[in-house]
PDB file of C-alpha atoms in Angstrom:
ATOM      1  CA  UNK A   1      -4.220   5.000  15.142  1.00 90.00           C
ATOM      2  CA  UNK A   2      -1.549   7.333  12.564  1.00 94.00           C
ATOM      3  CA  UNK A   3      -1.643  10.273  13.182  1.00 96.00           C
ATOM      4  CA  UNK A   4       0.132  13.474   9.948  1.00 96.00           C
ATOM      5  CA  UNK A   5       0.433  16.469  11.466  1.00 96.00           C
ATOM      6  CA  UNK A   6       1.227  19.453   9.050  1.00 96.00           C
ATOM      7  CA  UNK A   7       2.470  17.331   6.287  1.00 96.00           C
ATOM      8  CA  UNK A   8       4.139  19.605   4.077  1.00 96.00           C
ATOM      9  CA  UNK A   9       7.104  18.442   1.596  1.00 95.00           C
ATOM     10  CA  UNK A  10       9.100  20.630  -1.725  1.00 93.00           C
ATOM     11  CA  UNK A  11      11.149  19.894  -4.428  1.00 89.00           C
ATOM     12  CA  UNK A  12      13.511  21.462  -6.275  1.00 83.00           C
ATOM     13  CA  UNK A  13      12.541  21.409  -9.501  1.00 76.00           C
ATOM     14  CA  UNK A  14      15.009  23.441 -11.427  1.00 73.00           C
ATOM     15  CA  UNK A  15      15.965  25.569  -8.974  1.00 74.00           C
ATOM     16  CA  UNK A  16      12.575  26.586  -8.130  1.00 80.00           C
ATOM     17  CA  UNK A  17      11.075  24.865  -5.405  1.00 83.00           C
ATOM     18  CA  UNK A  18       7.948  23.385  -6.170  1.00 86.00           C
ATOM     19  CA  UNK A  19       5.696  21.942  -3.320  1.00 90.00           C
ATOM     20  CA  UNK A  20       3.832  18.110  -3.095  1.00 93.00           C
ATOM     21  CA  UNK A  21       2.119  17.746  -0.452  1.00 96.00           C
ATOM     22  CA  UNK A  22       0.687  21.257   1.453  1.00 94.00           C
ATOM     23  CA  UNK A  23       0.717  21.175   5.453  1.00 95.00           C
ATOM     24  CA  UNK A  24      -1.874  18.495   4.738  1.00 95.00           C
ATOM     25  CA  UNK A  25      -3.431  16.547   7.868  1.00 95.00           C
ATOM     26  CA  UNK A  26      -5.493  13.497   8.589  1.00 93.00           C
ATOM     27  CA  UNK A  27      -5.696  11.060  11.057  1.00 92.00           C
ATOM     28  CA  UNK A  28      -6.592   7.215   9.764  1.00 89.00           C
ATOM     29  CA  UNK A  29      -8.117   4.815  11.996  1.00 89.00           C
ATOM     30  CA  UNK A  30     -10.315   2.313  10.297  1.00 87.00           C
ATOM     31  CA  UNK A  31      -9.345  -0.739   8.778  1.00 89.00           C
ATOM     32  CA  UNK A  32      -9.260  -0.614   5.634  1.00 91.00           C
ATOM     33  CA  UNK A  33      -8.879   3.053   4.250  1.00 94.00           C
ATOM     34  CA  UNK A  34      -7.685   3.961  -0.038  1.00 94.00           C
ATOM     35  CA  UNK A  35      -6.271   7.325  -0.600  1.00 94.00           C
ATOM     36  CA  UNK A  36      -6.831   8.147  -4.142  1.00 92.00           C
ATOM     37  CA  UNK A  37      -7.024  11.143  -5.864  1.00 88.00           C
ATOM     38  CA  UNK A  38      -5.634  12.710  -9.888  1.00 86.00           C
ATOM     39  CA  UNK A  39      -2.117  11.848 -11.229  1.00 85.00           C
ATOM     40  CA  UNK A  40       0.690  13.703 -10.161  1.00 85.00           C
ATOM     41  CA  UNK A  41      -1.588  15.280  -6.520  1.00 89.00           C
ATOM     42  CA  UNK A  42       0.970  13.464  -4.180  1.00 92.00           C
ATOM     43  CA  UNK A  43      -1.042  10.483  -2.670  1.00 92.00           C
ATOM     44  CA  UNK A  44       2.428   8.034  -3.376  1.00 90.00           C
ATOM     45  CA  UNK A  45       4.639  10.474  -2.123  1.00 93.00           C
ATOM     46  CA  UNK A  46       2.100  11.158   1.212  1.00 94.00           C
ATOM     47  CA  UNK A  47       2.679   7.148   1.443  1.00 93.00           C
ATOM     48  CA  UNK A  48       6.295   7.258   1.421  1.00 93.00           C
ATOM     49  CA  UNK A  49       6.654  10.004   3.724  1.00 95.00           C
ATOM     50  CA  UNK A  50       3.852   7.231   6.548  1.00 95.00           C
ATOM     51  CA  UNK A  51       6.645   4.431   5.364  1.00 93.00           C
ATOM     52  CA  UNK A  52       9.863   6.548   6.253  1.00 93.00           C
ATOM     53  CA  UNK A  53      10.819   6.631   2.551  1.00 92.00           C
ATOM     54  CA  UNK A  54      11.927  10.231   2.248  1.00 92.00           C
ATOM     55  CA  UNK A  55      11.570  12.521   4.861  1.00 93.00           C
ATOM     56  CA  UNK A  56       8.301  15.427   4.402  1.00 95.00           C
ATOM     57  CA  UNK A  57       9.937  19.184   4.296  1.00 95.00           C
ATOM     58  CA  UNK A  58       7.694  20.250   7.531  1.00 96.00           C
ATOM     59  CA  UNK A  59       4.942  18.198  10.058  1.00 96.00           C
ATOM     60  CA  UNK A  60       4.501  15.571  12.696  1.00 97.00           C
ATOM     61  CA  UNK A  61       3.782  12.374  12.336  1.00 97.00           C
ATOM     62  CA  UNK A  62       2.151   9.339  14.998  1.00 97.00           C
ATOM     63  CA  UNK A  63       1.584   6.291  15.179  1.00 94.00           C
ATOM     64  CA  UNK A  64      -0.325   5.060  18.389  1.00 93.00           C
ATOM     65  CA  UNK A  65       0.604   7.703  19.452  1.00 93.00           C
ATOM     66  CA  UNK A  66       4.203   8.099  19.376  1.00 94.00           C
ATOM     67  CA  UNK A  67       5.966  10.624  17.041  1.00 96.00           C
ATOM     68  CA  UNK A  68       7.656   8.781  14.378  1.00 96.00           C
ATOM     69  CA  UNK A  69       8.598  11.195  12.405  1.00 95.00           C
ATOM     70  CA  UNK A  70      12.611  11.550  12.407  1.00 93.00           C
ATOM     71  CA  UNK A  71      12.581   7.408  11.896  1.00 94.00           C
ATOM     72  CA  UNK A  72      13.779   5.910   8.756  1.00 92.00           C
ATOM     73  CA  UNK A  73      12.339   3.018   6.543  1.00 89.00           C
ATOM     74  CA  UNK A  74      14.011   0.597   8.904  1.00 88.00           C
ATOM     75  CA  UNK A  75      13.222   2.103  12.582  1.00 92.00           C
ATOM     76  CA  UNK A  76       9.260   2.023  11.425  1.00 91.00           C
ATOM     77  CA  UNK A  77       9.663  -1.438  10.274  1.00 87.00           C
ATOM     78  CA  UNK A  78      10.255  -1.998  13.615  1.00 87.00           C
ATOM     79  CA  UNK A  79       7.338   0.154  14.978  1.00 91.00           C
ATOM     80  CA  UNK A  80       5.236  -1.993  12.698  1.00 89.00           C
ATOM     81  CA  UNK A  81       4.548   0.138   9.590  1.00 91.00           C
ATOM     82  CA  UNK A  82       4.970  -2.585   6.319  1.00 88.00           C
ATOM     83  CA  UNK A  83       5.300  -0.939   2.895  1.00 87.00           C
ATOM     84  CA  UNK A  84       4.644  -3.332  -0.281  1.00 81.00           C
ATOM     85  CA  UNK A  85       6.221  -1.312  -3.697  1.00 68.00           C
ATOM     86  CA  UNK A  86       4.215  -0.326  -7.029  1.00 58.00           C
ATOM     87  CA  UNK A  87       7.174  -2.294  -8.313  1.00 57.00           C
ATOM     88  CA  UNK A  88       8.017  -5.243  -6.234  1.00 55.00           C
ATOM     89  CA  UNK A  89      12.391  -5.393  -6.195  1.00 61.00           C
ATOM     90  CA  UNK A  90      13.777  -9.179  -7.198  1.00 63.00           C
ATOM     91  CA  UNK A  91      15.755 -11.343  -4.528  1.00 67.00           C
ATOM     92  CA  UNK A  92      18.574 -13.220  -6.648  1.00 71.00           C
ATOM     93  CA  UNK A  93      18.822 -16.053  -4.978  1.00 79.00           C
ATOM     94  CA  UNK A  94      16.124 -16.596  -2.416  1.00 83.00           C
ATOM     95  CA  UNK A  95      13.654 -18.270  -2.432  1.00 86.00           C
ATOM     96  CA  UNK A  96       9.940 -17.436  -1.327  1.00 86.00           C
ATOM     97  CA  UNK A  97       9.796 -19.842   1.025  1.00 87.00           C
ATOM     98  CA  UNK A  98      13.309 -17.399   2.281  1.00 86.00           C
ATOM     99  CA  UNK A  99      11.052 -13.759   1.422  1.00 82.00           C
ATOM    100  CA  UNK A 100       8.719 -15.239   3.873  1.00 86.00           C
ATOM    101  CA  UNK A 101      10.181 -15.915   7.208  1.00 86.00           C
ATOM    102  CA  UNK A 102      12.567 -13.720   7.078  1.00 82.00           C
ATOM    103  CA  UNK A 103       9.364 -10.671   6.489  1.00 80.00           C
ATOM    104  CA  UNK A 104       8.077 -12.622   9.165  1.00 81.00           C
ATOM    105  CA  UNK A 105      10.971 -11.885  11.531  1.00 79.00           C
ATOM    106  CA  UNK A 106      11.627 -15.677  12.148  1.00 81.00           C
ATOM    107  CA  UNK A 107      12.355 -19.588  10.987  1.00 80.00           C
ATOM    108  CA  UNK A 108       8.140 -19.712   9.734  1.00 84.00           C
ATOM    109  CA  UNK A 109       7.359 -24.169   9.787  1.00 87.00           C
ATOM    110  CA  UNK A 110       7.148 -25.529   5.827  1.00 88.00           C
ATOM    111  CA  UNK A 111       2.941 -25.390   6.643  1.00 88.00           C
ATOM    112  CA  UNK A 112       2.089 -21.831   7.865  1.00 87.00           C
ATOM    113  CA  UNK A 113       4.377 -20.901   5.117  1.00 87.00           C
ATOM    114  CA  UNK A 114       1.944 -22.676   2.501  1.00 86.00           C
ATOM    115  CA  UNK A 115      -0.756 -21.335   4.415  1.00 84.00           C
ATOM    116  CA  UNK A 116       0.295 -17.651   3.928  1.00 82.00           C
ATOM    117  CA  UNK A 117       0.120 -18.390   0.194  1.00 85.00           C
ATOM    118  CA  UNK A 118      -2.477 -20.355  -0.284  1.00 82.00           C
ATOM    119  CA  UNK A 119      -4.459 -16.983   1.454  1.00 76.00           C
ATOM    120  CA  UNK A 120      -3.353 -14.401  -1.195  1.00 78.00           C
ATOM    121  CA  UNK A 121      -4.336 -17.202  -3.985  1.00 77.00           C
ATOM    122  CA  UNK A 122      -0.662 -19.367  -4.548  1.00 81.00           C
ATOM    123  CA  UNK A 123      -0.153 -22.905  -4.993  1.00 80.00           C
ATOM    124  CA  UNK A 124       1.973 -23.664  -1.685  1.00 78.00           C
ATOM    125  CA  UNK A 125       3.732 -26.039  -4.040  1.00 82.00           C
ATOM    126  CA  UNK A 126       4.797 -25.209  -6.958  1.00 86.00           C
ATOM    127  CA  UNK A 127       5.720 -21.741  -5.222  1.00 86.00           C
ATOM    128  CA  UNK A 128       7.791 -22.212  -2.251  1.00 87.00           C
ATOM    129  CA  UNK A 129      10.791 -23.287  -3.349  1.00 88.00           C
ATOM    130  CA  UNK A 130      10.595 -20.688  -6.668  1.00 86.00           C
ATOM    131  CA  UNK A 131      13.629 -18.080  -6.883  1.00 84.00           C
ATOM    132  CA  UNK A 132      12.300 -14.604  -6.417  1.00 82.00           C
ATOM    133  CA  UNK A 133      13.607 -13.809 -10.988  1.00 76.00           C
ATOM    134  CA  UNK A 134      12.249 -12.964 -13.874  1.00 75.00           C
ATOM    135  CA  UNK A 135      10.849 -16.016 -14.183  1.00 79.00           C
ATOM    136  CA  UNK A 136       7.131 -14.734 -11.797  1.00 81.00           C
ATOM    137  CA  UNK A 137       5.090 -12.569 -13.306  1.00 78.00           C
ATOM    138  CA  UNK A 138       3.873  -9.460 -11.711  1.00 75.00           C
ATOM    139  CA  UNK A 139       0.943 -10.847 -10.089  1.00 76.00           C
ATOM    140  CA  UNK A 140       2.250 -13.395  -9.399  1.00 81.00           C
ATOM    141  CA  UNK A 141       5.646 -11.204  -7.805  1.00 81.00           C
ATOM    142  CA  UNK A 142       2.750  -8.944  -6.017  1.00 80.00           C
ATOM    143  CA  UNK A 143       0.336 -11.540  -4.322  1.00 80.00           C
ATOM    144  CA  UNK A 144       4.168 -13.323  -2.934  1.00 83.00           C
ATOM    145  CA  UNK A 145       4.447  -9.565  -1.265  1.00 81.00           C
ATOM    146  CA  UNK A 146       1.319  -9.670  -0.356  1.00 81.00           C
ATOM    147  CA  UNK A 147       2.302 -12.518   1.533  1.00 82.00           C
ATOM    148  CA  UNK A 148       5.922 -10.993   2.739  1.00 82.00           C
ATOM    149  CA  UNK A 149       3.337  -8.170   4.623  1.00 80.00           C
ATOM    150  CA  UNK A 150       1.087 -10.415   5.432  1.00 78.00           C
ATOM    151  CA  UNK A 151       4.122 -13.085   7.611  1.00 79.00           C
ATOM    152  CA  UNK A 152       4.950  -9.743   9.484  1.00 78.00           C
ATOM    153  CA  UNK A 153       1.721  -8.636  10.450  1.00 73.00           C
ATOM    154  CA  UNK A 154       2.209  -5.201  11.157  1.00 79.00           C
ATOM    155  CA  UNK A 155      -0.294  -2.500  12.845  1.00 88.00           C
ATOM    156  CA  UNK A 156       0.228  -0.632   9.216  1.00 91.00           C
ATOM    157  CA  UNK A 157       0.472  -2.456   6.100  1.00 89.00           C
ATOM    158  CA  UNK A 158       0.617   0.341   3.033  1.00 91.00           C
ATOM    159  CA  UNK A 159       0.425  -1.369  -0.724  1.00 88.00           C
ATOM    160  CA  UNK A 160       0.982   2.241  -3.507  1.00 86.00           C
ATOM    161  CA  UNK A 161      -1.323   1.281  -6.082  1.00 84.00           C
ATOM    162  CA  UNK A 162      -1.013  -2.775  -5.292  1.00 81.00           C
ATOM    163  CA  UNK A 163      -2.712  -3.022  -9.560  1.00 78.00           C
ATOM    164  CA  UNK A 164       0.041  -0.942 -11.796  1.00 74.00           C
ATOM    165  CA  UNK A 165       2.019  -3.875 -14.405  1.00 68.00           C
ATOM    166  CA  UNK A 166      -0.206  -6.459 -13.701  1.00 70.00           C
ATOM    167  CA  UNK A 167      -2.941  -7.783 -15.913  1.00 71.00           C
ATOM    168  CA  UNK A 168      -6.300  -8.440 -15.578  1.00 71.00           C
ATOM    169  CA  UNK A 169      -6.746 -12.199 -14.360  1.00 69.00           C
ATOM    170  CA  UNK A 170      -3.715 -10.920 -11.726  1.00 71.00           C
ATOM    171  CA  UNK A 171      -5.576  -7.463 -10.856  1.00 76.00           C
ATOM    172  CA  UNK A 172      -9.467  -9.727 -10.272  1.00 78.00           C
ATOM    173  CA  UNK A 173      -7.246 -12.267  -7.828  1.00 76.00           C
ATOM    174  CA  UNK A 174      -5.955  -9.240  -5.640  1.00 77.00           C
ATOM    175  CA  UNK A 175      -9.126  -7.621  -5.826  1.00 81.00           C
ATOM    176  CA  UNK A 176      -9.995 -11.431  -3.962  1.00 80.00           C
ATOM    177  CA  UNK A 177      -6.415 -11.120  -1.625  1.00 78.00           C
ATOM    178  CA  UNK A 178      -7.773  -6.483  -0.279  1.00 81.00           C
ATOM    179  CA  UNK A 179     -11.404  -8.626   0.268  1.00 82.00           C
ATOM    180  CA  UNK A 180      -9.813 -11.462   1.997  1.00 79.00           C
ATOM    181  CA  UNK A 181      -7.206  -9.370   3.989  1.00 77.00           C
ATOM    182  CA  UNK A 182     -10.427  -6.805   4.961  1.00 78.00           C
ATOM    183  CA  UNK A 183     -12.058  -9.884   6.811  1.00 79.00           C
ATOM    184  CA  UNK A 184      -9.054 -11.510   7.792  1.00 74.00           C
ATOM    185  CA  UNK A 185      -6.496  -9.190   9.237  1.00 73.00           C
ATOM    186  CA  UNK A 186      -6.322  -6.984  12.900  1.00 76.00           C
ATOM    187  CA  UNK A 187      -3.948  -3.969  12.177  1.00 83.00           C
ATOM    188  CA  UNK A 188      -4.044  -0.760   9.018  1.00 90.00           C
ATOM    189  CA  UNK A 189      -3.978  -1.643   6.072  1.00 90.00           C
ATOM    190  CA  UNK A 190      -4.368   1.588   3.410  1.00 93.00           C
ATOM    191  CA  UNK A 191      -4.195   1.214   0.341  1.00 92.00           C
ATOM    192  CA  UNK A 192      -2.920   3.945  -2.628  1.00 92.00           C
ATOM    193  CA  UNK A 193      -5.009   3.221  -5.991  1.00 90.00           C
ATOM    194  CA  UNK A 194      -7.192   4.710  -8.628  1.00 85.00           C
ATOM    195  CA  UNK A 195      -9.295   1.334  -9.207  1.00 86.00           C
ATOM    196  CA  UNK A 196     -12.712   1.257  -8.305  1.00 86.00           C
ATOM    197  CA  UNK A 197     -13.157  -1.920  -7.984  1.00 85.00           C
ATOM    198  CA  UNK A 198     -10.555  -1.188  -4.809  1.00 87.00           C
ATOM    199  CA  UNK A 199     -11.874   1.201  -3.275  1.00 90.00           C
ATOM    200  CA  UNK A 200     -14.901   0.015  -2.704  1.00 88.00           C
ATOM    201  CA  UNK A 201     -13.753  -3.002  -0.810  1.00 87.00           C
ATOM    202  CA  UNK A 202     -11.955   0.272   1.563  1.00 90.00           C
ATOM    203  CA  UNK A 203     -13.922   1.585   4.934  1.00 91.00           C
ATOM    204  CA  UNK A 204     -12.923   5.448   4.159  1.00 94.00           C
ATOM    205  CA  UNK A 205     -11.369   6.791   1.026  1.00 94.00           C
ATOM    206  CA  UNK A 206      -9.414   9.734   1.232  1.00 94.00           C
ATOM    207  CA  UNK A 207      -9.456  11.945  -2.111  1.00 93.00           C
ATOM    208  CA  UNK A 208      -5.767  13.884  -2.767  1.00 93.00           C
ATOM    209  CA  UNK A 209      -5.771  16.706  -4.857  1.00 90.00           C
ATOM    210  CA  UNK A 210      -3.070  19.129  -5.766  1.00 92.00           C
ATOM    211  CA  UNK A 211      -0.607  18.047  -2.830  1.00 93.00           C
ATOM    212  CA  UNK A 212      -4.369  18.964  -0.330  1.00 94.00           C
ATOM    213  CA  UNK A 213      -6.518  16.283   1.606  1.00 93.00           C
ATOM    214  CA  UNK A 214      -9.814  17.530  -0.837  1.00 90.00           C
ATOM    215  CA  UNK A 215     -12.472  14.851   0.833  1.00 90.00           C
ATOM    216  CA  UNK A 216     -12.157  11.787   2.927  1.00 92.00           C
ATOM    217  CA  UNK A 217     -15.022  10.213   3.696  1.00 91.00           C
ATOM    218  CA  UNK A 218     -17.437   6.616   2.692  1.00 90.00           C
ATOM    219  CA  UNK A 219     -17.640   5.254  -1.094  1.00 87.00           C
ATOM    220  CA  UNK A 220     -21.034   6.846  -1.465  1.00 88.00           C
ATOM    221  CA  UNK A 221     -19.229  10.380  -0.209  1.00 88.00           C
ATOM    222  CA  UNK A 222     -16.249  10.439  -2.382  1.00 88.00           C
ATOM    223  CA  UNK A 223     -17.073   8.508  -5.895  1.00 84.00           C
ATOM    224  CA  UNK A 224     -20.038  11.016  -6.778  1.00 81.00           C
ATOM    225  CA  UNK A 225     -16.541  13.523  -6.371  1.00 75.00           C
ATOM    226  CA  UNK A 226     -14.037  11.469  -8.067  1.00 76.00           C
ATOM    227  CA  UNK A 227     -16.303  10.589 -11.269  1.00 72.00           C
ATOM    228  CA  UNK A 228     -16.775  14.947 -12.430  1.00 64.00           C
ATOM    229  CA  UNK A 229     -12.708  15.580 -11.210  1.00 61.00           C
ATOM    230  CA  UNK A 230     -10.955  16.313 -13.988  1.00 49.00           C
ATOM    231  CA  UNK A 231      -7.988  13.815 -14.459  1.00 45.00           C
ATOM    232  CA  UNK A 232      -9.687  10.795 -12.536  1.00 46.00           C
ATOM    233  CA  UNK A 233      -7.666   8.010 -14.448  1.00 45.00           C
ATOM    234  CA  UNK A 234     -10.289   6.430 -16.447  1.00 43.00           C
ATOM    235  CA  UNK A 235     -10.104   2.721 -14.624  1.00 42.00           C
ATOM    236  CA  UNK A 236     -11.192   4.218 -11.564  1.00 46.00           C
ATOM    237  CA  UNK A 237     -14.958   5.652 -14.151  1.00 40.00           C
ATOM    238  CA  UNK A 238     -14.595   2.163 -15.951  1.00 40.00           C
ATOM    239  CA  UNK A 239     -14.590  -1.418 -13.812  1.00 51.00           C
ATOM    240  CA  UNK A 240     -11.805  -3.140 -14.529  1.00 49.00           C
TER     241      UNK A 240
END
């Protein structure tokens, strides 16, 4: 279970303080949770705070009852939190096989790595020895990053707008990957997204607007609020 208590985050903007998150309190214990809302509402900031990439101005964070507010990103990774960036990074000189084994924290067999790659829709024979460089497409990189998260098997896996920068074919493949993850992977999955098809997979949707939690519930409760919200991404209104 993840618990956020009175999380606020301020930044200095033109010598003035600007509040990005405003006293956010949440308890997340569902298996698959999506956070959505208008651009600039604070969604990605909240995800980075949970992962330990940035530090909240005030408030507390608890994972399974243990306070992790003071832990950095490495310490939170050890505590059981994985974070997948909007734009996956390149690792020149490292192969897919190397990265998946590093993510798992142990030497994995070829058959284990092949199984994980297959789970995210990649042909293991073609990808296991590929280098993580510019020859890989955005969709391929996203799926490799998901494979790394799967290999780690953490308590909480965070995906920040996984649909960003990929084509429609890759997006359709990612939807199937997330549907499979929801069915088969233990632990909590938290996705920041605008996309209706991703939201439809979620057990719970949290709506963040103007730095605050506007609503939380299942898709039947939240989707009508999103459709009528000014500034919501058009991709949410139209099925991708």
